[in-house]
Short mmCIF file of C-alpha atoms and ligand atoms in Angstrom, two decimals:
data_model
loop_
_atom_site.label_atom_id
_atom_site.label_comp_id
_atom_site.label_asym_id
_atom_site.label_seq_id
_atom_site.Cartn_x
_atom_site.Cartn_y
_atom_site.Cartn_z
CA MET A 1 -30.25 15.24 -6.14
CA ARG A 2 -31.04 11.60 -5.48
CA ARG A 3 -31.80 10.66 -1.90
CA VAL A 4 -29.87 7.54 -0.94
CA SER A 5 -29.53 5.43 2.21
CA ILE A 6 -26.99 2.70 2.93
CA LEU A 7 -27.83 -0.10 5.36
CA GLY A 8 -24.58 -1.78 6.40
CA ALA A 9 -22.54 1.27 5.39
CA THR A 10 -19.45 0.24 7.38
CA GLY A 11 -19.07 -3.14 5.66
CA SER A 12 -17.30 -4.16 2.49
CA ILE A 13 -20.31 -3.52 0.18
CA GLY A 14 -21.27 -0.39 2.16
CA GLN A 15 -17.79 1.08 1.80
CA ASN A 16 -17.68 0.33 -1.93
CA THR A 17 -21.06 2.05 -2.27
CA ILE A 18 -19.78 5.07 -0.36
CA ASP A 19 -16.71 5.15 -2.60
CA LEU A 20 -18.97 5.62 -5.65
CA ILE A 21 -21.24 8.15 -3.98
CA ALA A 22 -18.37 10.19 -2.55
CA ARG A 23 -16.99 10.65 -6.09
CA ALA A 24 -20.07 12.70 -7.02
CA PRO A 25 -21.30 14.33 -3.79
CA GLU A 26 -23.29 16.94 -5.73
CA ALA A 27 -25.52 14.18 -7.16
CA TYR A 28 -26.60 12.59 -3.87
CA ASP A 29 -28.43 13.60 -0.77
CA VAL A 30 -27.50 11.00 1.86
CA VAL A 31 -30.41 10.19 4.16
CA ALA A 32 -29.40 7.31 6.48
CA LEU A 33 -26.22 5.36 7.07
CA THR A 34 -26.32 2.32 9.35
CA GLY A 35 -23.58 0.21 10.86
CA GLY A 36 -22.80 -2.15 13.69
CA ARG A 37 -19.77 -1.80 15.92
CA ASN A 38 -17.48 0.23 13.67
CA ILE A 39 -18.58 3.56 15.12
CA ALA A 40 -15.50 5.51 13.97
CA GLN A 41 -16.16 4.60 10.31
CA LEU A 42 -19.88 5.24 10.60
CA ALA A 43 -19.39 8.68 12.13
CA HIS A 44 -16.61 9.58 9.69
CA ASP A 45 -18.79 8.79 6.66
CA ALA A 46 -21.92 10.35 8.14
CA ARG A 47 -20.00 13.58 8.67
CA ARG A 48 -18.32 13.75 5.28
CA LEU A 49 -21.47 12.76 3.37
CA LYS A 50 -23.62 15.05 5.56
CA ALA A 51 -26.10 12.26 6.29
CA GLU A 52 -29.39 13.06 8.01
CA ILE A 53 -29.03 10.19 10.47
CA ALA A 54 -26.50 7.53 11.48
CA VAL A 55 -27.69 4.39 13.24
CA THR A 56 -25.77 1.65 15.02
CA ALA A 57 -27.46 -1.72 15.43
CA HIS A 58 -26.20 -1.94 19.01
CA ASP A 59 -27.75 0.06 21.87
CA GLU A 60 -24.54 -0.06 23.87
CA CYS A 61 -22.73 1.81 21.07
CA LEU A 62 -25.07 4.82 21.11
CA ASP A 63 -23.03 6.96 23.50
CA ASP A 64 -19.91 6.48 21.40
CA LEU A 65 -21.83 7.34 18.23
CA ARG A 66 -23.30 10.48 19.82
CA ALA A 67 -19.87 11.56 20.97
CA ALA A 68 -18.36 10.93 17.53
CA LEU A 69 -21.10 12.99 15.85
CA GLU A 70 -21.03 15.86 18.33
CA GLY A 71 -21.48 19.21 16.57
CA SER A 72 -21.98 17.61 13.12
CA GLY A 73 -25.74 18.07 12.87
CA VAL A 74 -26.13 14.35 12.08
CA GLU A 75 -28.78 12.60 14.20
CA ALA A 76 -27.66 9.47 16.09
CA ALA A 77 -29.78 6.43 16.96
CA ALA A 78 -29.33 2.80 17.97
CA GLY A 79 -31.09 -0.56 18.03
CA ALA A 80 -33.16 -2.80 15.80
CA ALA A 81 -36.23 -0.51 15.72
CA ALA A 82 -34.08 2.51 14.87
CA LEU A 83 -32.53 0.57 11.95
CA CYS A 84 -36.00 -0.02 10.51
CA GLU A 85 -37.04 3.58 11.11
CA ALA A 86 -33.93 4.77 9.27
CA ALA A 87 -34.66 2.36 6.42
CA GLU A 88 -38.16 3.83 6.21
CA ARG A 89 -37.04 7.42 5.75
CA PRO A 90 -38.02 8.57 2.27
CA ALA A 91 -35.23 7.80 -0.18
CA ASP A 92 -35.02 7.13 -3.92
CA TRP A 93 -32.46 4.34 -3.57
CA VAL A 94 -31.54 2.17 -0.59
CA MET A 95 -28.57 -0.20 -0.44
CA SER A 96 -29.33 -3.32 1.62
CA ALA A 97 -25.87 -4.47 2.71
CA ILE A 98 -26.22 -5.66 6.28
CA VAL A 99 -24.73 -9.13 6.65
CA GLY A 100 -26.97 -12.06 7.62
CA ALA A 101 -30.63 -12.45 8.48
CA ALA A 102 -30.34 -9.18 10.44
CA GLY A 103 -30.80 -7.47 7.07
CA LEU A 104 -34.31 -8.83 6.52
CA ALA A 105 -36.41 -6.50 8.69
CA PRO A 106 -34.66 -3.26 7.58
CA GLY A 107 -34.89 -4.40 3.94
CA LEU A 108 -38.63 -5.00 4.30
CA ALA A 109 -39.02 -1.62 6.00
CA ALA A 110 -37.37 0.07 3.03
CA LEU A 111 -39.52 -1.84 0.53
CA ARG A 112 -42.69 -0.71 2.30
CA THR A 113 -41.87 2.87 1.26
CA GLY A 114 -41.92 1.87 -2.40
CA THR A 115 -38.26 2.76 -2.92
CA THR A 116 -35.69 1.09 -5.18
CA LEU A 117 -33.79 -1.44 -3.09
CA ALA A 118 -30.31 -2.46 -4.23
CA LEU A 119 -30.11 -5.89 -2.65
CA ALA A 120 -26.73 -7.24 -1.59
CA ASN A 121 -28.15 -8.98 1.48
CA LYS A 122 -28.79 -12.36 -0.16
CA GLU A 123 -29.75 -13.89 3.20
CA SER A 124 -33.07 -12.05 3.12
CA LEU A 125 -33.98 -13.73 -0.19
CA VAL A 126 -32.82 -17.12 1.11
CA CYS A 127 -34.85 -16.76 4.34
CA ALA A 128 -37.93 -15.07 3.01
CA GLY A 129 -37.83 -14.64 -0.76
CA GLY A 130 -41.61 -14.80 -1.13
CA LEU A 131 -42.15 -12.17 1.55
CA ILE A 132 -39.55 -9.82 0.06
CA LEU A 133 -41.00 -10.07 -3.44
CA GLU A 134 -44.58 -9.74 -2.22
CA THR A 135 -43.73 -6.68 -0.11
CA ALA A 136 -42.03 -5.08 -3.12
CA ARG A 137 -44.99 -5.86 -5.38
CA ARG A 138 -47.59 -4.58 -2.94
CA ASN A 139 -45.77 -1.29 -2.40
CA GLY A 140 -44.62 -0.67 -5.96
CA ALA A 141 -40.97 -0.99 -4.89
CA ARG A 142 -38.21 -2.20 -7.22
CA ILE A 143 -35.43 -4.60 -6.28
CA LEU A 144 -32.14 -4.50 -8.17
CA PRO A 145 -29.55 -7.24 -7.66
CA VAL A 146 -26.11 -6.37 -6.30
CA ASP A 147 -24.62 -9.82 -5.87
CA SER A 148 -22.21 -9.99 -8.82
CA GLU A 149 -23.72 -13.17 -10.31
CA HIS A 150 -27.26 -11.83 -10.10
CA SER A 151 -26.26 -8.48 -11.52
CA ALA A 152 -24.60 -10.41 -14.37
CA ILE A 153 -27.76 -12.46 -15.01
CA PHE A 154 -29.92 -9.33 -14.81
CA GLN A 155 -27.69 -7.66 -17.40
CA ALA A 156 -27.65 -10.72 -19.68
CA LEU A 157 -31.45 -10.83 -19.54
CA ARG A 158 -31.96 -7.22 -20.52
CA GLY A 159 -34.42 -7.10 -23.37
CA GLU A 160 -34.82 -10.90 -23.39
CA ASP A 161 -37.94 -12.95 -22.90
CA MET A 162 -37.81 -15.21 -19.81
CA ASP A 163 -39.62 -17.91 -21.81
CA ALA A 164 -36.54 -18.19 -24.03
CA VAL A 165 -34.29 -18.97 -21.07
CA GLU A 166 -33.22 -22.58 -20.79
CA ARG A 167 -30.70 -22.41 -17.97
CA ILE A 168 -28.74 -20.09 -15.73
CA ILE A 169 -25.13 -20.86 -14.88
CA LEU A 170 -23.54 -19.37 -11.78
CA THR A 171 -19.77 -19.32 -11.71
CA ALA A 172 -17.89 -19.95 -8.47
CA SER A 173 -14.23 -19.24 -7.84
CA GLY A 174 -14.05 -22.45 -5.83
CA GLY A 175 -12.79 -20.46 -2.83
CA ALA A 176 -9.66 -20.82 -0.77
CA PHE A 177 -9.60 -24.64 -0.80
CA ARG A 178 -10.45 -25.47 -4.38
CA ASP A 179 -7.08 -27.18 -4.89
CA TRP A 180 -6.65 -28.72 -1.42
CA PRO A 181 -6.81 -32.49 -0.99
CA ILE A 182 -10.37 -33.11 0.23
CA GLU A 183 -9.13 -35.11 3.24
CA ASP A 184 -7.30 -31.98 4.51
CA LEU A 185 -10.41 -29.75 4.60
CA GLY A 186 -11.36 -30.88 8.09
CA ARG A 187 -8.33 -29.10 9.54
CA ALA A 188 -8.59 -25.87 7.53
CA SER A 189 -7.98 -22.94 9.88
CA LEU A 190 -9.95 -19.72 10.26
CA SER A 191 -7.23 -17.61 8.68
CA GLU A 192 -6.89 -20.01 5.74
CA ALA A 193 -10.66 -19.91 5.17
CA SER A 194 -10.74 -16.11 5.47
CA THR A 195 -8.51 -15.49 2.45
CA HIS A 196 -10.23 -15.35 -0.92
CA PRO A 197 -8.19 -16.04 -4.06
CA ASN A 198 -9.92 -13.35 -6.18
CA TRP A 199 -12.36 -11.12 -4.29
CA ASP A 200 -11.83 -8.78 -1.35
CA MET A 201 -15.02 -9.16 0.75
CA GLY A 202 -16.26 -9.30 4.34
CA GLN A 203 -14.96 -12.21 6.44
CA ARG A 204 -18.24 -14.15 6.62
CA ILE A 205 -18.88 -14.26 2.88
CA THR A 206 -15.21 -15.12 2.28
CA ILE A 207 -15.50 -18.21 4.49
CA ASP A 208 -18.83 -19.01 2.82
CA SER A 209 -17.01 -18.91 -0.51
CA ALA A 210 -14.47 -21.47 0.67
CA SER A 211 -17.27 -23.82 1.79
CA MET A 212 -19.49 -22.83 -1.16
CA PHE A 213 -22.30 -22.00 1.21
CA ASN A 214 -22.18 -18.65 -0.55
CA LYS A 215 -22.87 -20.24 -3.95
CA ALA A 216 -25.49 -22.49 -2.37
CA MET A 217 -27.31 -19.40 -1.12
CA GLU A 218 -26.91 -17.80 -4.53
CA VAL A 219 -28.67 -20.73 -6.16
CA ILE A 220 -31.67 -20.06 -3.89
CA GLU A 221 -31.28 -16.32 -4.53
CA THR A 222 -31.40 -17.00 -8.30
CA ARG A 223 -34.56 -19.04 -7.98
CA GLU A 224 -36.25 -16.30 -5.96
CA PHE A 225 -35.01 -13.36 -7.96
CA PHE A 226 -35.58 -14.67 -11.47
CA GLY A 227 -38.40 -17.12 -10.72
CA VAL A 228 -36.66 -20.07 -12.38
CA PRO A 229 -36.92 -23.65 -11.06
CA PRO A 230 -33.87 -25.15 -9.30
CA GLU A 231 -33.23 -27.65 -12.09
CA MET A 232 -32.52 -24.76 -14.47
CA ILE A 233 -29.75 -23.42 -12.23
CA GLU A 234 -26.23 -24.81 -12.60
CA VAL A 235 -22.96 -24.05 -10.85
CA VAL A 236 -19.56 -24.25 -12.51
CA VAL A 237 -16.17 -23.63 -10.91
CA HIS A 238 -14.34 -20.87 -12.77
CA PRO A 239 -11.12 -20.10 -10.89
CA GLU A 240 -10.37 -16.82 -12.71
CA SER A 241 -13.66 -15.14 -11.58
CA MET A 242 -13.88 -13.17 -14.83
CA ILE A 243 -17.24 -14.52 -16.00
CA HIS A 244 -19.76 -13.84 -13.24
CA ALA A 245 -22.71 -15.79 -14.65
CA LEU A 246 -24.16 -17.01 -17.93
CA VAL A 247 -27.67 -17.26 -19.28
CA GLY A 248 -28.43 -20.08 -21.71
CA PHE A 249 -31.23 -19.54 -24.24
CA ARG A 250 -33.28 -22.11 -26.06
CA ASP A 251 -31.48 -21.44 -29.35
CA GLY A 252 -28.27 -22.66 -27.71
CA ALA A 253 -26.74 -19.22 -27.15
CA LEU A 254 -24.95 -18.54 -23.88
CA MET A 255 -24.69 -14.90 -22.82
CA ALA A 256 -21.77 -14.47 -20.43
CA HIS A 257 -21.08 -11.41 -18.33
CA VAL A 258 -17.35 -10.73 -18.14
CA GLY A 259 -15.82 -8.18 -15.82
CA PRO A 260 -13.19 -7.51 -13.18
CA ALA A 261 -13.67 -8.93 -9.69
CA ASP A 262 -14.66 -5.53 -8.29
CA MET A 263 -18.04 -5.13 -6.57
CA ARG A 264 -18.17 -1.48 -7.61
CA HIS A 265 -19.31 -2.67 -11.03
CA ALA A 266 -22.45 -4.41 -9.74
CA ILE A 267 -23.10 -1.69 -7.16
CA GLY A 268 -22.64 1.04 -9.78
CA TYR A 269 -24.91 -0.79 -12.22
CA ALA A 270 -27.66 -0.86 -9.58
CA LEU A 271 -26.98 2.77 -8.63
CA HIS A 272 -27.26 4.11 -12.18
CA TRP A 273 -29.77 1.64 -13.63
CA PRO A 274 -31.37 1.84 -16.18
CA GLU A 275 -28.43 3.90 -17.47
CA ARG A 276 -24.83 2.81 -17.69
CA GLN A 277 -22.43 5.39 -16.35
CA GLY A 278 -18.65 5.45 -16.13
CA LEU A 279 -17.26 3.45 -13.23
CA PRO A 280 -13.77 3.40 -11.72
CA VAL A 281 -13.10 -0.29 -12.35
CA GLU A 282 -10.24 -1.98 -14.17
CA ARG A 283 -10.64 -2.57 -17.92
CA LEU A 284 -9.80 -6.19 -18.64
CA ASP A 285 -6.93 -6.97 -20.98
CA LEU A 286 -8.14 -10.27 -22.45
CA ALA A 287 -4.92 -11.05 -24.31
CA ARG A 288 -3.00 -10.72 -21.05
CA ILE A 289 -5.50 -12.96 -19.25
CA GLY A 290 -4.98 -15.51 -22.02
CA SER A 291 -7.40 -18.25 -21.05
CA LEU A 292 -10.36 -18.99 -18.84
CA SER A 293 -11.05 -22.36 -17.29
CA PHE A 294 -14.07 -24.22 -15.94
CA ARG A 295 -14.67 -27.38 -13.93
CA THR A 296 -17.49 -29.22 -12.26
CA PRO A 297 -17.78 -28.59 -8.50
CA GLU A 298 -16.99 -31.85 -6.70
CA PRO A 299 -19.92 -32.78 -4.43
CA GLU A 300 -17.60 -34.15 -1.70
CA ARG A 301 -15.67 -30.87 -1.57
CA TYR A 302 -18.79 -28.69 -1.61
CA PRO A 303 -21.67 -30.46 0.21
CA ALA A 304 -23.39 -27.07 0.74
CA LEU A 305 -24.67 -27.15 -2.86
CA LYS A 306 -26.63 -30.33 -2.22
CA LEU A 307 -28.02 -28.90 1.05
CA ALA A 308 -29.40 -25.82 -0.72
CA ARG A 309 -31.20 -28.08 -3.20
CA GLN A 310 -32.58 -30.08 -0.28
CA ALA A 311 -33.91 -26.87 1.31
CA MET A 312 -35.50 -25.74 -1.96
CA GLU A 313 -37.14 -29.12 -2.42
CA ARG A 314 -38.52 -29.00 1.14
CA GLY A 315 -39.99 -25.55 0.51
CA GLY A 316 -41.86 -23.49 3.10
CA LEU A 317 -39.46 -21.88 5.57
CA ALA A 318 -36.67 -24.41 4.94
CA GLY A 319 -34.60 -21.58 3.43
CA ALA A 320 -34.74 -19.74 6.77
CA VAL A 321 -33.68 -22.96 8.54
CA PHE A 322 -30.83 -23.45 6.09
CA ASN A 323 -29.60 -19.87 6.47
CA ALA A 324 -29.87 -19.74 10.27
CA ALA A 325 -28.13 -23.11 10.74
CA LYS A 326 -25.38 -21.94 8.41
CA GLU A 327 -25.00 -18.60 10.25
CA GLN A 328 -24.80 -20.36 13.61
CA ALA A 329 -22.32 -22.96 12.34
CA LEU A 330 -20.23 -20.15 10.85
CA ASP A 331 -20.21 -18.30 14.20
CA HIS A 332 -18.94 -21.49 15.82
CA PHE A 333 -16.29 -21.98 13.14
CA ILE A 334 -15.08 -18.39 13.67
CA GLU A 335 -14.93 -19.09 17.42
CA GLY A 336 -12.95 -22.28 16.78
CA ARG A 337 -15.73 -24.54 18.10
CA VAL A 338 -16.56 -26.50 14.96
CA SER A 339 -14.31 -27.63 12.12
CA PHE A 340 -14.55 -26.32 8.59
CA THR A 341 -16.21 -29.50 7.30
CA GLY A 342 -18.33 -29.71 10.48
CA MET A 343 -20.32 -26.67 9.30
CA ALA A 344 -22.06 -28.56 6.47
CA GLU A 345 -22.64 -31.58 8.74
CA VAL A 346 -24.38 -29.35 11.27
CA VAL A 347 -26.57 -27.69 8.63
CA GLU A 348 -27.54 -31.10 7.23
CA GLU A 349 -28.50 -32.35 10.67
CA VAL A 350 -30.57 -29.23 11.44
CA LEU A 351 -32.41 -29.51 8.11
CA THR A 352 -33.19 -33.16 8.90
CA ARG A 353 -34.36 -32.48 12.46
CA LEU A 354 -36.60 -29.55 11.57
CA ASP A 355 -37.91 -31.11 8.36
CA ALA A 356 -40.55 -33.02 10.29
CA ASP A 357 -41.60 -29.96 12.31
CA THR A 358 -44.44 -28.80 10.10
CA ASP A 359 -45.46 -26.14 12.67
CA VAL A 360 -42.15 -24.48 11.96
CA VAL A 361 -41.28 -25.19 8.34
CA ASP A 362 -44.79 -25.00 6.92
CA ALA A 363 -45.86 -21.87 8.80
CA ALA A 364 -46.94 -18.89 6.68
CA MET A 365 -44.05 -16.73 5.48
CA THR A 366 -44.46 -13.69 7.74
CA LEU A 367 -41.61 -11.74 9.36
CA ASP A 368 -42.62 -13.12 12.79
CA ASN A 369 -42.60 -16.72 11.59
CA VAL A 370 -39.32 -16.32 9.72
CA THR A 371 -37.78 -14.76 12.85
CA ARG A 372 -39.12 -17.58 15.04
CA THR A 373 -37.81 -20.20 12.61
CA ASP A 374 -34.45 -18.44 12.52
CA HIS A 375 -34.22 -18.62 16.35
CA LEU A 376 -35.30 -22.27 16.47
CA ALA A 377 -32.84 -23.31 13.78
CA ARG A 378 -30.00 -21.49 15.53
CA GLN A 379 -30.92 -23.22 18.80
CA CYS A 380 -31.11 -26.57 17.02
CA ALA A 381 -27.66 -25.94 15.47
CA ARG A 382 -26.23 -25.11 18.91
CA ASN A 383 -27.71 -28.35 20.27
CA VAL A 384 -26.24 -30.36 17.42
CA MET A 385 -22.82 -28.80 17.99
CA ALA A 386 -23.03 -29.37 21.76
CA GLU A 387 -23.86 -33.05 21.16
CA ARG A 388 -20.87 -33.37 18.82
CA ALA A 389 -18.43 -31.68 21.22
P1 NDP B 1 -19.40 -7.01 6.10
O1 NDP B 1 -19.25 -7.98 7.19
O2 NDP B 1 -18.19 -6.40 5.50
O3 NDP B 1 -20.37 -5.82 6.56
C1 NDP B 1 -21.59 -6.07 7.16
C2 NDP B 1 -22.31 -4.80 7.55
O4 NDP B 1 -23.44 -5.15 8.37
C3 NDP B 1 -21.47 -3.85 8.39
O5 NDP B 1 -21.93 -2.54 8.18
C4 NDP B 1 -21.80 -4.31 9.81
O6 NDP B 1 -21.51 -3.33 10.79
C5 NDP B 1 -23.28 -4.55 9.67
N1 NDP B 1 -23.82 -5.50 10.65
C6 NDP B 1 -23.24 -6.62 11.13
N2 NDP B 1 -24.06 -7.25 11.99
C7 NDP B 1 -25.19 -6.51 12.04
C8 NDP B 1 -26.43 -6.63 12.76
N3 NDP B 1 -26.67 -7.66 13.59
N4 NDP B 1 -27.37 -5.70 12.57
C9 NDP B 1 -27.17 -4.66 11.74
N5 NDP B 1 -26.02 -4.46 11.05
C10 NDP B 1 -25.05 -5.39 11.19
O7 NDP B 1 -20.28 -7.74 4.98
P2 NDP B 1 -20.23 -7.57 3.40
O8 NDP B 1 -20.26 -6.13 3.03
O9 NDP B 1 -19.21 -8.47 2.85
O10 NDP B 1 -21.62 -8.23 2.99
C11 NDP B 1 -22.86 -7.55 3.18
C12 NDP B 1 -23.94 -8.33 2.45
O11 NDP B 1 -23.66 -8.31 1.07
C13 NDP B 1 -24.01 -9.81 2.84
O12 NDP B 1 -25.34 -10.22 2.78
C14 NDP B 1 -23.20 -10.50 1.76
O13 NDP B 1 -23.61 -11.83 1.54
C15 NDP B 1 -23.54 -9.63 0.55
N6 NDP B 1 -22.54 -9.64 -0.51
C16 NDP B 1 -21.28 -9.18 -0.26
C17 NDP B 1 -20.32 -9.17 -1.26
C18 NDP B 1 -18.96 -8.60 -1.02
O14 NDP B 1 -18.21 -8.42 -1.97
N7 NDP B 1 -18.58 -8.27 0.18
C19 NDP B 1 -20.62 -9.69 -2.60
C20 NDP B 1 -21.99 -10.11 -2.76
C21 NDP B 1 -22.91 -10.08 -1.74
P3 NDP B 1 -20.06 -3.20 11.56
O15 NDP B 1 -19.02 -3.68 10.59
O16 NDP B 1 -20.00 -1.73 11.85
O17 NDP B 1 -20.16 -4.03 12.79
MG1 MG B 2 -21.85 -13.46 -5.39
#
């Protein structure tokens, strides 16, 4: 029996992970499941998977969680410290699928136990890649990518020598507005931005796909994960979302990973690695698909890509600034307080304002400093948005 924990179990990635695990309950011993406000889902899954403990991130939800778990034998807990304690319970495999920078501390807690961490929470690599990798190295933990592009790269690199790699190409669907006139983007609504043409994901990452902040973060994630310099990482718009990423080798070969737009492939690959096991995903009918297309992302449509490169060039904790400003701008977009195109303008302004603050951006990459930088960048983003209002 493999002991597994799922951080962010009630979300889109968490539920896809549970779908795979629930198909073979005899193979898994579920240790911890964590969620946020969706207490009914958390309790339902904790009961049916016979988890040891279920944790909600929010103290005020604890009574509801306790009531929902009454008589089940599953422990209930709440709050940020409880999330980290749950992540620290001995497990062979931990899924990190909390959304946002909130996933950083629990992910680090899991890594300190020396476990295998399946990492969907790209924000933690964007904010604190060096810290994540160092914590894994020091504790003998392994990190496996879950983001579909990074899983694709990881698979294309199997058995290859990194020295032979010339470039890495991330594909992007182009999101909800890839075919809109650029001048209309400023009045894109929340519901329009929350609909993805190809993937069914959580709301935040869906909006980030429309703005390409998601791909921008994935460029940083690629640099951290595979240790390649930014100039070796390219982005191409591929509306069909069939090729998830490509690795280019020095002999001119391009290895492409082709698969259905179903996160259970990447999750299942990380769950069964180093083996490949059967997965309940669609088998592609290439003749029916017919053709695949590619185009260059227009910089005016997707300014987020340039901002990620700016953050990488700045170095230090600029990734944490970039992520926090983006998260805050996204909150405001969801609340209807900033326009769709305003999000990138806010992030650009926050990067510029904090760039000069060497106390912040050049501080050592510790969890405390990353957390402090995250708070300052969010505050700075709120100020920028208040000034614009
Ligand atoms: P969802 O929004 O669907 O789920 C997020 C999960 O995190 C939920 O369990 C939610 O709880 C929990 N959560 C929210 N806020 C907090 C908080 N402050 N503290 C602790 N837990 C919290 O997100 P996704 O599943 O879409 O994405 C999860 C991660 O995976 C993200 O980092 C995303 O970028 C990445 N990812 C997602 C992909 C996808 O297909 N969805 C693809 C590739 C990467 P609740 O809902 O109960 O409130
Ligand atoms: Mg992705």
